[in-house]
Each structure stands twice: as C-alpha cells, then as structure tokens.
mmCIF file of C-alpha atoms in Angstrom:
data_model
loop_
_atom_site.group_PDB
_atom_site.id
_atom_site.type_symbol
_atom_site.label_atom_id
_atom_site.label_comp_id
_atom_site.label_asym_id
_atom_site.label_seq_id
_atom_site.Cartn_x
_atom_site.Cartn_y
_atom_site.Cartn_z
ATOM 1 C CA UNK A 1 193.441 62.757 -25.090
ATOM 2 C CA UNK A 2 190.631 64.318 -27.753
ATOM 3 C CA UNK A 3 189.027 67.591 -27.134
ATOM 4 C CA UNK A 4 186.831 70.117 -27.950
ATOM 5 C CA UNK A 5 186.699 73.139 -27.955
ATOM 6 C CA UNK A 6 183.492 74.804 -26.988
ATOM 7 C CA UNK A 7 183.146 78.221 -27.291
ATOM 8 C CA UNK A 8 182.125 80.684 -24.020
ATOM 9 C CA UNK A 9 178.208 81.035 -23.626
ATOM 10 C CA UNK A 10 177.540 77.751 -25.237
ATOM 11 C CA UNK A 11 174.276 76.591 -23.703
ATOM 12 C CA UNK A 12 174.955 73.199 -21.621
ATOM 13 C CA UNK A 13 172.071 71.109 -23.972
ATOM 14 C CA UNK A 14 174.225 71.838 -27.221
ATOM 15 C CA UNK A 15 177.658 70.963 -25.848
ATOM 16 C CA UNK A 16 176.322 67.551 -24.852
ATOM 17 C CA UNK A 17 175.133 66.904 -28.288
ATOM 18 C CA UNK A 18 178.636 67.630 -29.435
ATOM 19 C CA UNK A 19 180.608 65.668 -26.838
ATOM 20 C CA UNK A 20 178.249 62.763 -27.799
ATOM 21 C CA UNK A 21 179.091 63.171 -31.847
ATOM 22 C CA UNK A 22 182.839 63.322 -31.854
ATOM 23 C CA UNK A 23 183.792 62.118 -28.232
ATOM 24 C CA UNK A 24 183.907 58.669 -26.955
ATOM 25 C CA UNK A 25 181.634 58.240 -23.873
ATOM 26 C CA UNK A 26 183.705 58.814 -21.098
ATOM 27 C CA UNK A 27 185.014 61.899 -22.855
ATOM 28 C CA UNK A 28 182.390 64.065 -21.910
ATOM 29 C CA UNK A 29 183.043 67.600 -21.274
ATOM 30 C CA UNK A 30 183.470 68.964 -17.631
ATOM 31 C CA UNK A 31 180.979 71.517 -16.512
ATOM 32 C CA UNK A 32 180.872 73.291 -13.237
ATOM 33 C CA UNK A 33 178.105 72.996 -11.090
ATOM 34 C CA UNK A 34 177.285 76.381 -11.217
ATOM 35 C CA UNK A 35 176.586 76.431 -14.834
ATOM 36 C CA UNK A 36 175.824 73.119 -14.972
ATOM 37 C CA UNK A 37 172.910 74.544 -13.372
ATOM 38 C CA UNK A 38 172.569 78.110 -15.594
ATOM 39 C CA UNK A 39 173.064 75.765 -18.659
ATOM 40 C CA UNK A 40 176.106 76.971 -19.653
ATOM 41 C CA UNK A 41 178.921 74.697 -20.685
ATOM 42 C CA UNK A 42 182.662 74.986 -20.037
ATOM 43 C CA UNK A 43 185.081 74.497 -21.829
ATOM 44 C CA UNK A 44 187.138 70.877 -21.286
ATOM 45 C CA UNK A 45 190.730 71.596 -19.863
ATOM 46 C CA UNK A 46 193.809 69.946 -21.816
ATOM 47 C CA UNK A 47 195.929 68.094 -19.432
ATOM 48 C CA UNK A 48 199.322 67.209 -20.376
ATOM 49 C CA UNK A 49 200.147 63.570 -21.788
ATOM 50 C CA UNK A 50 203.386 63.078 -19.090
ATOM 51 C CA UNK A 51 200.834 64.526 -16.323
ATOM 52 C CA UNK A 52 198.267 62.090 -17.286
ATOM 53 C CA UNK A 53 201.337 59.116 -17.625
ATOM 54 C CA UNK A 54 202.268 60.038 -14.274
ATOM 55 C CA UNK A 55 199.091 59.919 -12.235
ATOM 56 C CA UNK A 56 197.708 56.322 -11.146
ATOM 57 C CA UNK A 57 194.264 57.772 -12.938
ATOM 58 C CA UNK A 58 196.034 58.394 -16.273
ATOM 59 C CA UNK A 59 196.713 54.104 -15.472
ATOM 60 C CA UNK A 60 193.333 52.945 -14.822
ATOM 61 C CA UNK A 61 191.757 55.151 -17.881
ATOM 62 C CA UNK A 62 194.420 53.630 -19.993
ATOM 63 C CA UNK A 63 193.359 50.180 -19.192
ATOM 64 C CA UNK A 64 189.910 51.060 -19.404
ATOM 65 C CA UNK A 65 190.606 52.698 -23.283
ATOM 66 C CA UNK A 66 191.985 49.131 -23.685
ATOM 67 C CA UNK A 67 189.693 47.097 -22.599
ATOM 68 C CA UNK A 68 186.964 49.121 -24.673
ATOM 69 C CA UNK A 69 189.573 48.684 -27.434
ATOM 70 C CA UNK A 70 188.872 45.145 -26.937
ATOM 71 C CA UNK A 71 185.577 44.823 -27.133
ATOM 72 C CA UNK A 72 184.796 47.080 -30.053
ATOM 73 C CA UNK A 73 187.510 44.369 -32.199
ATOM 74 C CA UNK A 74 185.201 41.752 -30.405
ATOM 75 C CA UNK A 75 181.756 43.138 -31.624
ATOM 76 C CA UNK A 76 183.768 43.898 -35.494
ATOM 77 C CA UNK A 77 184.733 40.337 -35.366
ATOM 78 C CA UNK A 78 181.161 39.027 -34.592
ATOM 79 C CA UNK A 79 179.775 41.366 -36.719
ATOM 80 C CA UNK A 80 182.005 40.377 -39.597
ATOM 81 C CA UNK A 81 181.135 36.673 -38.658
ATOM 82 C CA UNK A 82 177.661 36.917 -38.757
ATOM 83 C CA UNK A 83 177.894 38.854 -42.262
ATOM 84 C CA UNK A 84 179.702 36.137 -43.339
ATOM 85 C CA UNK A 85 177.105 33.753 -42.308
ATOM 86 C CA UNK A 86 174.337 35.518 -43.772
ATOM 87 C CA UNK A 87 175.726 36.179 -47.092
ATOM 88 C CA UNK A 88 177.138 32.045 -47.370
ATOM 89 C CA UNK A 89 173.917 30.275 -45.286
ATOM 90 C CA UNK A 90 171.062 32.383 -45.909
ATOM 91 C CA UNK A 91 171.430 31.314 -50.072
ATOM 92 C CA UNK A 92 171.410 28.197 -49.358
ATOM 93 C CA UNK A 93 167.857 28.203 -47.247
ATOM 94 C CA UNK A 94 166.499 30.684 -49.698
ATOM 95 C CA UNK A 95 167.628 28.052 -52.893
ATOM 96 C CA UNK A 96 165.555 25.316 -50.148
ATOM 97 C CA UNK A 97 162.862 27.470 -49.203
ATOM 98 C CA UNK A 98 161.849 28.353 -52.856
ATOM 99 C CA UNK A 99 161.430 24.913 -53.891
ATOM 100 C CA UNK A 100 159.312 24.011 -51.346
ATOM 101 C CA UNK A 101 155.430 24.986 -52.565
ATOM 102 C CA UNK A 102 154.347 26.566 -49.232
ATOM 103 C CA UNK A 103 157.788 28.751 -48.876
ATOM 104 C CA UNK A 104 158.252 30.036 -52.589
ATOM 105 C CA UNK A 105 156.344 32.827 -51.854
ATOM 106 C CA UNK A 106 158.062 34.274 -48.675
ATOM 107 C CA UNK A 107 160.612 36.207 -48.825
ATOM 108 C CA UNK A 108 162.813 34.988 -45.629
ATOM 109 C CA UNK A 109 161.482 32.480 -44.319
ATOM 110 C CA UNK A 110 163.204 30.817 -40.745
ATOM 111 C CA UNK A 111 165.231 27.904 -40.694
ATOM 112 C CA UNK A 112 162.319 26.307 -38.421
ATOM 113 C CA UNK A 113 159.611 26.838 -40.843
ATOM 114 C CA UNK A 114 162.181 25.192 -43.838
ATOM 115 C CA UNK A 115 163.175 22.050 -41.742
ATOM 116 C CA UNK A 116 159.425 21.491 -40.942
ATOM 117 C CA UNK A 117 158.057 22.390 -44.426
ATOM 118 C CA UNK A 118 161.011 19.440 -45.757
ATOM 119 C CA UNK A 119 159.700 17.086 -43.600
ATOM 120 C CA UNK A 120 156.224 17.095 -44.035
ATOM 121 C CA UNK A 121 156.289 16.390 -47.333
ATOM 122 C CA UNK A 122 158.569 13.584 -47.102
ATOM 123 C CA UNK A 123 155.270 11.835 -44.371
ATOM 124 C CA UNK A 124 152.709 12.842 -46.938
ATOM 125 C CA UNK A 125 153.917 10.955 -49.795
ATOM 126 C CA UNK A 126 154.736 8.010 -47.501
ATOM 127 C CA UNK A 127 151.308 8.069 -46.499
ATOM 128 C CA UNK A 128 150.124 8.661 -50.094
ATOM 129 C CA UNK A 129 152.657 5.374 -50.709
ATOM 130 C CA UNK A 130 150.697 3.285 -48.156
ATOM 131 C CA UNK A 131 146.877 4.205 -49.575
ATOM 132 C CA UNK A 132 147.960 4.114 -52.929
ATOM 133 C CA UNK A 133 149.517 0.257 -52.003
ATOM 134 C CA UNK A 134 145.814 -0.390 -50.053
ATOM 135 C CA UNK A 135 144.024 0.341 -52.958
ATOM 136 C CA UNK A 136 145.894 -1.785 -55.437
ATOM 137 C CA UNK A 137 145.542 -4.313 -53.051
ATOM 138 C CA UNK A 138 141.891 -4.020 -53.479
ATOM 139 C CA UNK A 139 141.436 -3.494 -56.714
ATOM 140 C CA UNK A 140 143.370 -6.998 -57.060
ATOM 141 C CA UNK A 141 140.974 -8.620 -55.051
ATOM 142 C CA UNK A 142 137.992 -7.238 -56.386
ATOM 143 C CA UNK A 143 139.515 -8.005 -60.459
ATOM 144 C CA UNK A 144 140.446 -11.850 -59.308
ATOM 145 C CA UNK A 145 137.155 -12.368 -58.047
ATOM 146 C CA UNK A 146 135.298 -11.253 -61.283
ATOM 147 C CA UNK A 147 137.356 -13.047 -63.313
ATOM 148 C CA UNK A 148 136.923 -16.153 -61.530
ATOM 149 C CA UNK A 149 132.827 -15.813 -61.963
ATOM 150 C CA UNK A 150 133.430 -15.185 -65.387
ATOM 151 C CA UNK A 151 135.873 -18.113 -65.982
ATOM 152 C CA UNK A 152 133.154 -19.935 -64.333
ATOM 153 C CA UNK A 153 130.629 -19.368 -66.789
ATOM 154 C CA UNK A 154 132.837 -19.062 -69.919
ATOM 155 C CA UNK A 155 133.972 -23.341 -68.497
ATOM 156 C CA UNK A 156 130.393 -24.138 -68.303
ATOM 157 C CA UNK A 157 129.699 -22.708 -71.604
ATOM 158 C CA UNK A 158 133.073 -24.808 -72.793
ATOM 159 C CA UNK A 159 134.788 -21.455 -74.235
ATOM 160 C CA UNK A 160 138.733 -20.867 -73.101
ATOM 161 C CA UNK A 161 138.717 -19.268 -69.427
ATOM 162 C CA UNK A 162 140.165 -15.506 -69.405
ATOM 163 C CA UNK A 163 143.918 -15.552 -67.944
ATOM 164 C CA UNK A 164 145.013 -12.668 -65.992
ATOM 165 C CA UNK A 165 147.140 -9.615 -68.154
ATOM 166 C CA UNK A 166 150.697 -9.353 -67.584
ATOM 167 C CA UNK A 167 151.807 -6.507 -65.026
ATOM 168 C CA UNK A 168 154.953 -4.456 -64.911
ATOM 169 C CA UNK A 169 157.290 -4.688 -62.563
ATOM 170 C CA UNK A 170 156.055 -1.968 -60.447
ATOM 171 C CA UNK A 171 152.764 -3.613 -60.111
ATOM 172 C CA UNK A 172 154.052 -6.230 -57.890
ATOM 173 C CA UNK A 173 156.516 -3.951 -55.967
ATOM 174 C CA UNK A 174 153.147 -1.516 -55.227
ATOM 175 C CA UNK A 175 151.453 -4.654 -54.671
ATOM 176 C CA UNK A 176 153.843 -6.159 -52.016
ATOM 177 C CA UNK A 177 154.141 -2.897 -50.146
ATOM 178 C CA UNK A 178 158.250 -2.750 -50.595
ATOM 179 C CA UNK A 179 157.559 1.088 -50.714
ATOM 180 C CA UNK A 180 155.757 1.764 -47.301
ATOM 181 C CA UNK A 181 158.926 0.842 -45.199
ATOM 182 C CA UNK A 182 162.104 2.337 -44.658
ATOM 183 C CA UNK A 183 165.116 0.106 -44.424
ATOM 184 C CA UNK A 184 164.976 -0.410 -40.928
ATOM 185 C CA UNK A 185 161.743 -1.379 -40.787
ATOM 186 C CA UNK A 186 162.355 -4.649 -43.226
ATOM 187 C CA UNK A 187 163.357 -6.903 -40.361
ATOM 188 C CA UNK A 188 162.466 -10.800 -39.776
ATOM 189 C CA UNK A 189 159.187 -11.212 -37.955
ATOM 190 C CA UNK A 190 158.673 -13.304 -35.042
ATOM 191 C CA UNK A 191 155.556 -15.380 -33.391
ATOM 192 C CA UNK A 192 153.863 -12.540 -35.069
ATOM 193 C CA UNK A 193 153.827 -13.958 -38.768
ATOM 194 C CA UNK A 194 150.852 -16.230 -38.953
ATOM 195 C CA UNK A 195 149.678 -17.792 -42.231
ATOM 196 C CA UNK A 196 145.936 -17.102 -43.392
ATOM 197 C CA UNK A 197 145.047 -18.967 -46.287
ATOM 198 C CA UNK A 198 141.742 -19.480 -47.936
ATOM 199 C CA UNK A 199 138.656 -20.216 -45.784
ATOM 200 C CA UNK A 200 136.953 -23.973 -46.272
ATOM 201 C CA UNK A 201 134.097 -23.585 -48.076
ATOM 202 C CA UNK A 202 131.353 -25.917 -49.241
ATOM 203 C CA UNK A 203 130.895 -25.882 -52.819
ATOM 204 C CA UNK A 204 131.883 -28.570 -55.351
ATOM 205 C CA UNK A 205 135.248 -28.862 -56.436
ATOM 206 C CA UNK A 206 134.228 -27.766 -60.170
ATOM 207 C CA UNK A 207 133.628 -24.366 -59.058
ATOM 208 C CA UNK A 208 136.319 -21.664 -58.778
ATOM 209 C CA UNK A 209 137.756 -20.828 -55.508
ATOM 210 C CA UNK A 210 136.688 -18.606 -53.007
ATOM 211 C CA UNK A 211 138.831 -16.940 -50.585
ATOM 212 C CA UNK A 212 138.444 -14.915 -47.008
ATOM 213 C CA UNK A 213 138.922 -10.930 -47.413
ATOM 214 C CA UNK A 214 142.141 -9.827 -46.737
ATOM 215 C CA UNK A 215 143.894 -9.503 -43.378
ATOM 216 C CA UNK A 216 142.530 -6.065 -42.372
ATOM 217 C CA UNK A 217 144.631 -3.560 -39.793
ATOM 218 C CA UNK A 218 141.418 -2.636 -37.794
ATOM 219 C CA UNK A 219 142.287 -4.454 -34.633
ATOM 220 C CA UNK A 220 145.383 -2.682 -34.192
ATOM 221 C CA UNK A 221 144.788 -0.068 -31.841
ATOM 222 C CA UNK A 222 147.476 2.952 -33.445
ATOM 223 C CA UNK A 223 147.290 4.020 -36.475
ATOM 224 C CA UNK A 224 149.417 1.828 -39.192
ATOM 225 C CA UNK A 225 150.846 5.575 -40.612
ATOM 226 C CA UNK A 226 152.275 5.707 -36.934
ATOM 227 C CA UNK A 227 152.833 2.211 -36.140
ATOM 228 C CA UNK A 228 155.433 -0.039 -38.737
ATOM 229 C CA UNK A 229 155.316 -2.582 -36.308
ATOM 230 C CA UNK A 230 151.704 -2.958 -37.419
ATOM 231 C CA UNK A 231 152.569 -2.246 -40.960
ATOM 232 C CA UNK A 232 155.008 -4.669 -41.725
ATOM 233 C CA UNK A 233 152.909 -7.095 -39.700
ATOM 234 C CA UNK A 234 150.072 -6.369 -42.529
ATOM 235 C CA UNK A 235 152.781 -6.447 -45.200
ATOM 236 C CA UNK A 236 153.592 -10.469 -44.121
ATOM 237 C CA UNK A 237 149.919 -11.458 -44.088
ATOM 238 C CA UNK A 238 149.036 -9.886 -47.386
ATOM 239 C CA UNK A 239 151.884 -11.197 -49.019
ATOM 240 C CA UNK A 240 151.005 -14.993 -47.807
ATOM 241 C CA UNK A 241 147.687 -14.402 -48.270
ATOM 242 C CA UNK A 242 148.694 -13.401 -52.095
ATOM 243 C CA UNK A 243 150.909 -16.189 -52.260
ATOM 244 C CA UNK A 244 148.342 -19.107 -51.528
ATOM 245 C CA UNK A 245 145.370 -17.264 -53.494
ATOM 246 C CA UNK A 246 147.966 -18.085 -56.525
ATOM 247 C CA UNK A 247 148.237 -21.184 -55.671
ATOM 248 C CA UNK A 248 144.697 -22.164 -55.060
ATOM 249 C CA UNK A 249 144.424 -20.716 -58.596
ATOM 250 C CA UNK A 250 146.532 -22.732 -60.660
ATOM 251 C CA UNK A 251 145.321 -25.682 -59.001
ATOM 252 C CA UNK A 252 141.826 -24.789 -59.779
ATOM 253 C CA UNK A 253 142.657 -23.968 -63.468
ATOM 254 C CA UNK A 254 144.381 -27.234 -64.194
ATOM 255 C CA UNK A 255 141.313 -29.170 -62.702
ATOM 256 C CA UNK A 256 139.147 -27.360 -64.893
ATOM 257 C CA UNK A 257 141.577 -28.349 -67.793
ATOM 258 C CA UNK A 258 141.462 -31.528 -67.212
ATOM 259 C CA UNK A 259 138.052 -31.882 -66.561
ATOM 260 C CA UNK A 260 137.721 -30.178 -70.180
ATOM 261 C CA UNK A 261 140.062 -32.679 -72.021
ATOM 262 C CA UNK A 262 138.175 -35.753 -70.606
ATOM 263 C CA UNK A 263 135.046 -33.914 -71.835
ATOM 264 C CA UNK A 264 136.366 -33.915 -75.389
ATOM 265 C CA UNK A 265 137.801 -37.476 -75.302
ATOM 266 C CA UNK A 266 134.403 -38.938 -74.063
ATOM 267 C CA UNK A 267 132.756 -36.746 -76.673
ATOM 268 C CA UNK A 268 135.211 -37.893 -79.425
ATOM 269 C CA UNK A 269 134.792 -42.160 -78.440
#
C-alpha cells in the first residue's frame, strides 16, 4: 500500500496537503492525537503486504480499492461517451443552428432553442402560404369584376370584349389553395360541403353577371391558421364558387355573341 514519507516536525496543515496530492482518499496519513492537536504530523507506518492479506481489514479495504476501481472505469467510460457525443452531435446542431437566421450568431446554442427555431419557420411560411392564397383570391375577384364592366361597355359600343390573360400553372394551384394543407388534411368532406353559386339578381339578361362575395371564414369561431377543419371547409366553397363564376361567364359571353351576330345580320338585310 502507497506511502509517504513525511519528515519529523512537519506541521500537521502541510502533510494533509501532501496526502491529498499523491494519496488516494482513504490513504491519509495517521496522526496521533497528541499532535494532531500541536499540529505536528507523523509519519504513516508501513505494514507488511502478508499482514495486511491476513487480517479480515486487509479484506474489506481490498474490496473497497475494487469497488472504487470500478467506478473510476465507470466515470472514464461516461466520460469517454459523452466526448464522443459532443465531438459527433454537437456538429451536426451547430451545421443546423447556423442556417437558421436567429441562431447563426450564437455560438452554442441548445438543442431546445434549434428544434423550436426549425419549427417556427416551417408555421410562418404556411401562414404566409394561406394570406398570400387570400389575396390572389381577391385580386381575382376584384380583376373579373372590372373586366366584366368594361366588356360591358366595349359590347355596347360594338368593339370585341377583353378575354381574360392566360395564367401559369402556379396561378391556379395558389388560386385553389393546394398549398395551405398538408396531406392529411386533403380528405373528402361531408354534410359540410355546400354549394354557393351566384346570387339572383334583377338586371336584364344583356348585362354581365354579377356574383355574391366570396364565402368568407368570419363565422368560424378559431382561427383558420389553427383550425384546417375550417380551412379546407373554405378551400371547397371557394373552389365551387370559382367553378360556377366560370360558368356563368361563358354563358354570358356567348349570349353577348350571339346577340352581336344577329346585330350584324339585321344590319346587313
């Protein structure tokens, strides 16, 4: 068993700082009560290794050295495990964190903080999705009800009518609202899905069109960022609503074209 050797008239205060640099903790260095009490250490006595074999205390400090044994190979094996983890993980979340606009600027940023910065962008652009998809929606509206006043006019005036541009694809995918629902959310609709076309109205049948202002979410009582019950509920009406304002449309315009070919026969007998 390890030793020192401390020499006679050591004060007690340096000897422990020794024992605790180069001895293990229960390898402290015996001092007498006496000067224990002057502050004067003794020196540690060697004891034999068959003496300490033999005696059942020799046993029980064995099994202790073991078991301490033990648990310093326990604490290197965690400690090599979390070194591990830290040099394989922690690039990985530092590669995530420093794309992500509000973490490029930290230097180690938590794992909570990364998982919370991913998802928030992920439900800001799906709310940017939906408003962007709202305000197409009006704009439509808005454009197809100028151009029917002007059609109007330019029919009266006998000059050809103003057709509506050609869109891209993405246009009507925007326009439909494909993009404000995950795949899950895409299912068939119940009682729910009721048709609203185009309000009666009054006027004669030479004038264009008009139609009722689209379905609006304000009756729902949630949110529609919160709710996608309520959003693909919206999604059905505006699409039927689309559907029969195109219809009502192309009826209208072939009246008005025939209306404008029986002008020009009269006007040619």
């Amino acid at each position: 068993m390890p030793t020192i050797t401390v020499p006679e008239g050591t004060s007690y205060a340096a000897a422990s700082v020794l024992s605790s640099v180069f001895l293990l903790p229960w390898q402290g260095i015996k001092v007498s009560g006496a000067r224990k009490a002057a502050g004067i250490a003794y020196p540690r006595l060697n004891i034999e290794k068959a003496e300490m074999d033999a005696s059942p205390v020799a046993l029980k400090f064995n099994y202790v050295l073991r078991a301490h044994a033990n648990t310093l190979e326990n604490i290197a094996s965690i400690y090599a495990m979390y070194t591990y983890v830290s040099l394989t993980c922690v690039p990985g979340n530092q590669d995530l964190a420093a794309l992500l606009p509000n973490l490029s600027q930290i230097r180690r940023p938590s794992k909570f903080s990364i998982v919370n910065s991913s998802i928030t962008p992920i439900n800001a652009f799906r709310r940017y999705r939906v408003l962007a998809s709202q305000q197409l929606r009006l704009l439509k509206s808005e454009t197809d009800a100028l151009r029917h006043e002007v059609n109007e006019w330019r029919m009266r005036a006998r000059v050809p009518a103003v057709e509506e541009p050609r869109r891209a694809d993405g246009f009507a995918v925007v326009l439909s609202g494909e993009l404000e629902f995950e795949a899950g959310d895409m299912m068939e609709g119940g009682e729910e899905t009721i048709a609203i076309g185009p309000q009666p109205h009054s006027r004669q049948s030479h004038s264009p069109p008009h139609f009722a202002s689209p379905p609006s979410t304000a009756a729902f009582e949630n949110s529609m960022y919160d709710q996608h019950t309520h959003q693909l509920h919206h999604h059905q009406l505006m699409l039927q609503h689309h559907q029969q304002q195109q219809q009502q449309e192309s009826k209208w315009a072939y009246q008005q074209q025939m209306r404008a070919q029986q002008v020009q026969m009269q006007g040619a007998w």
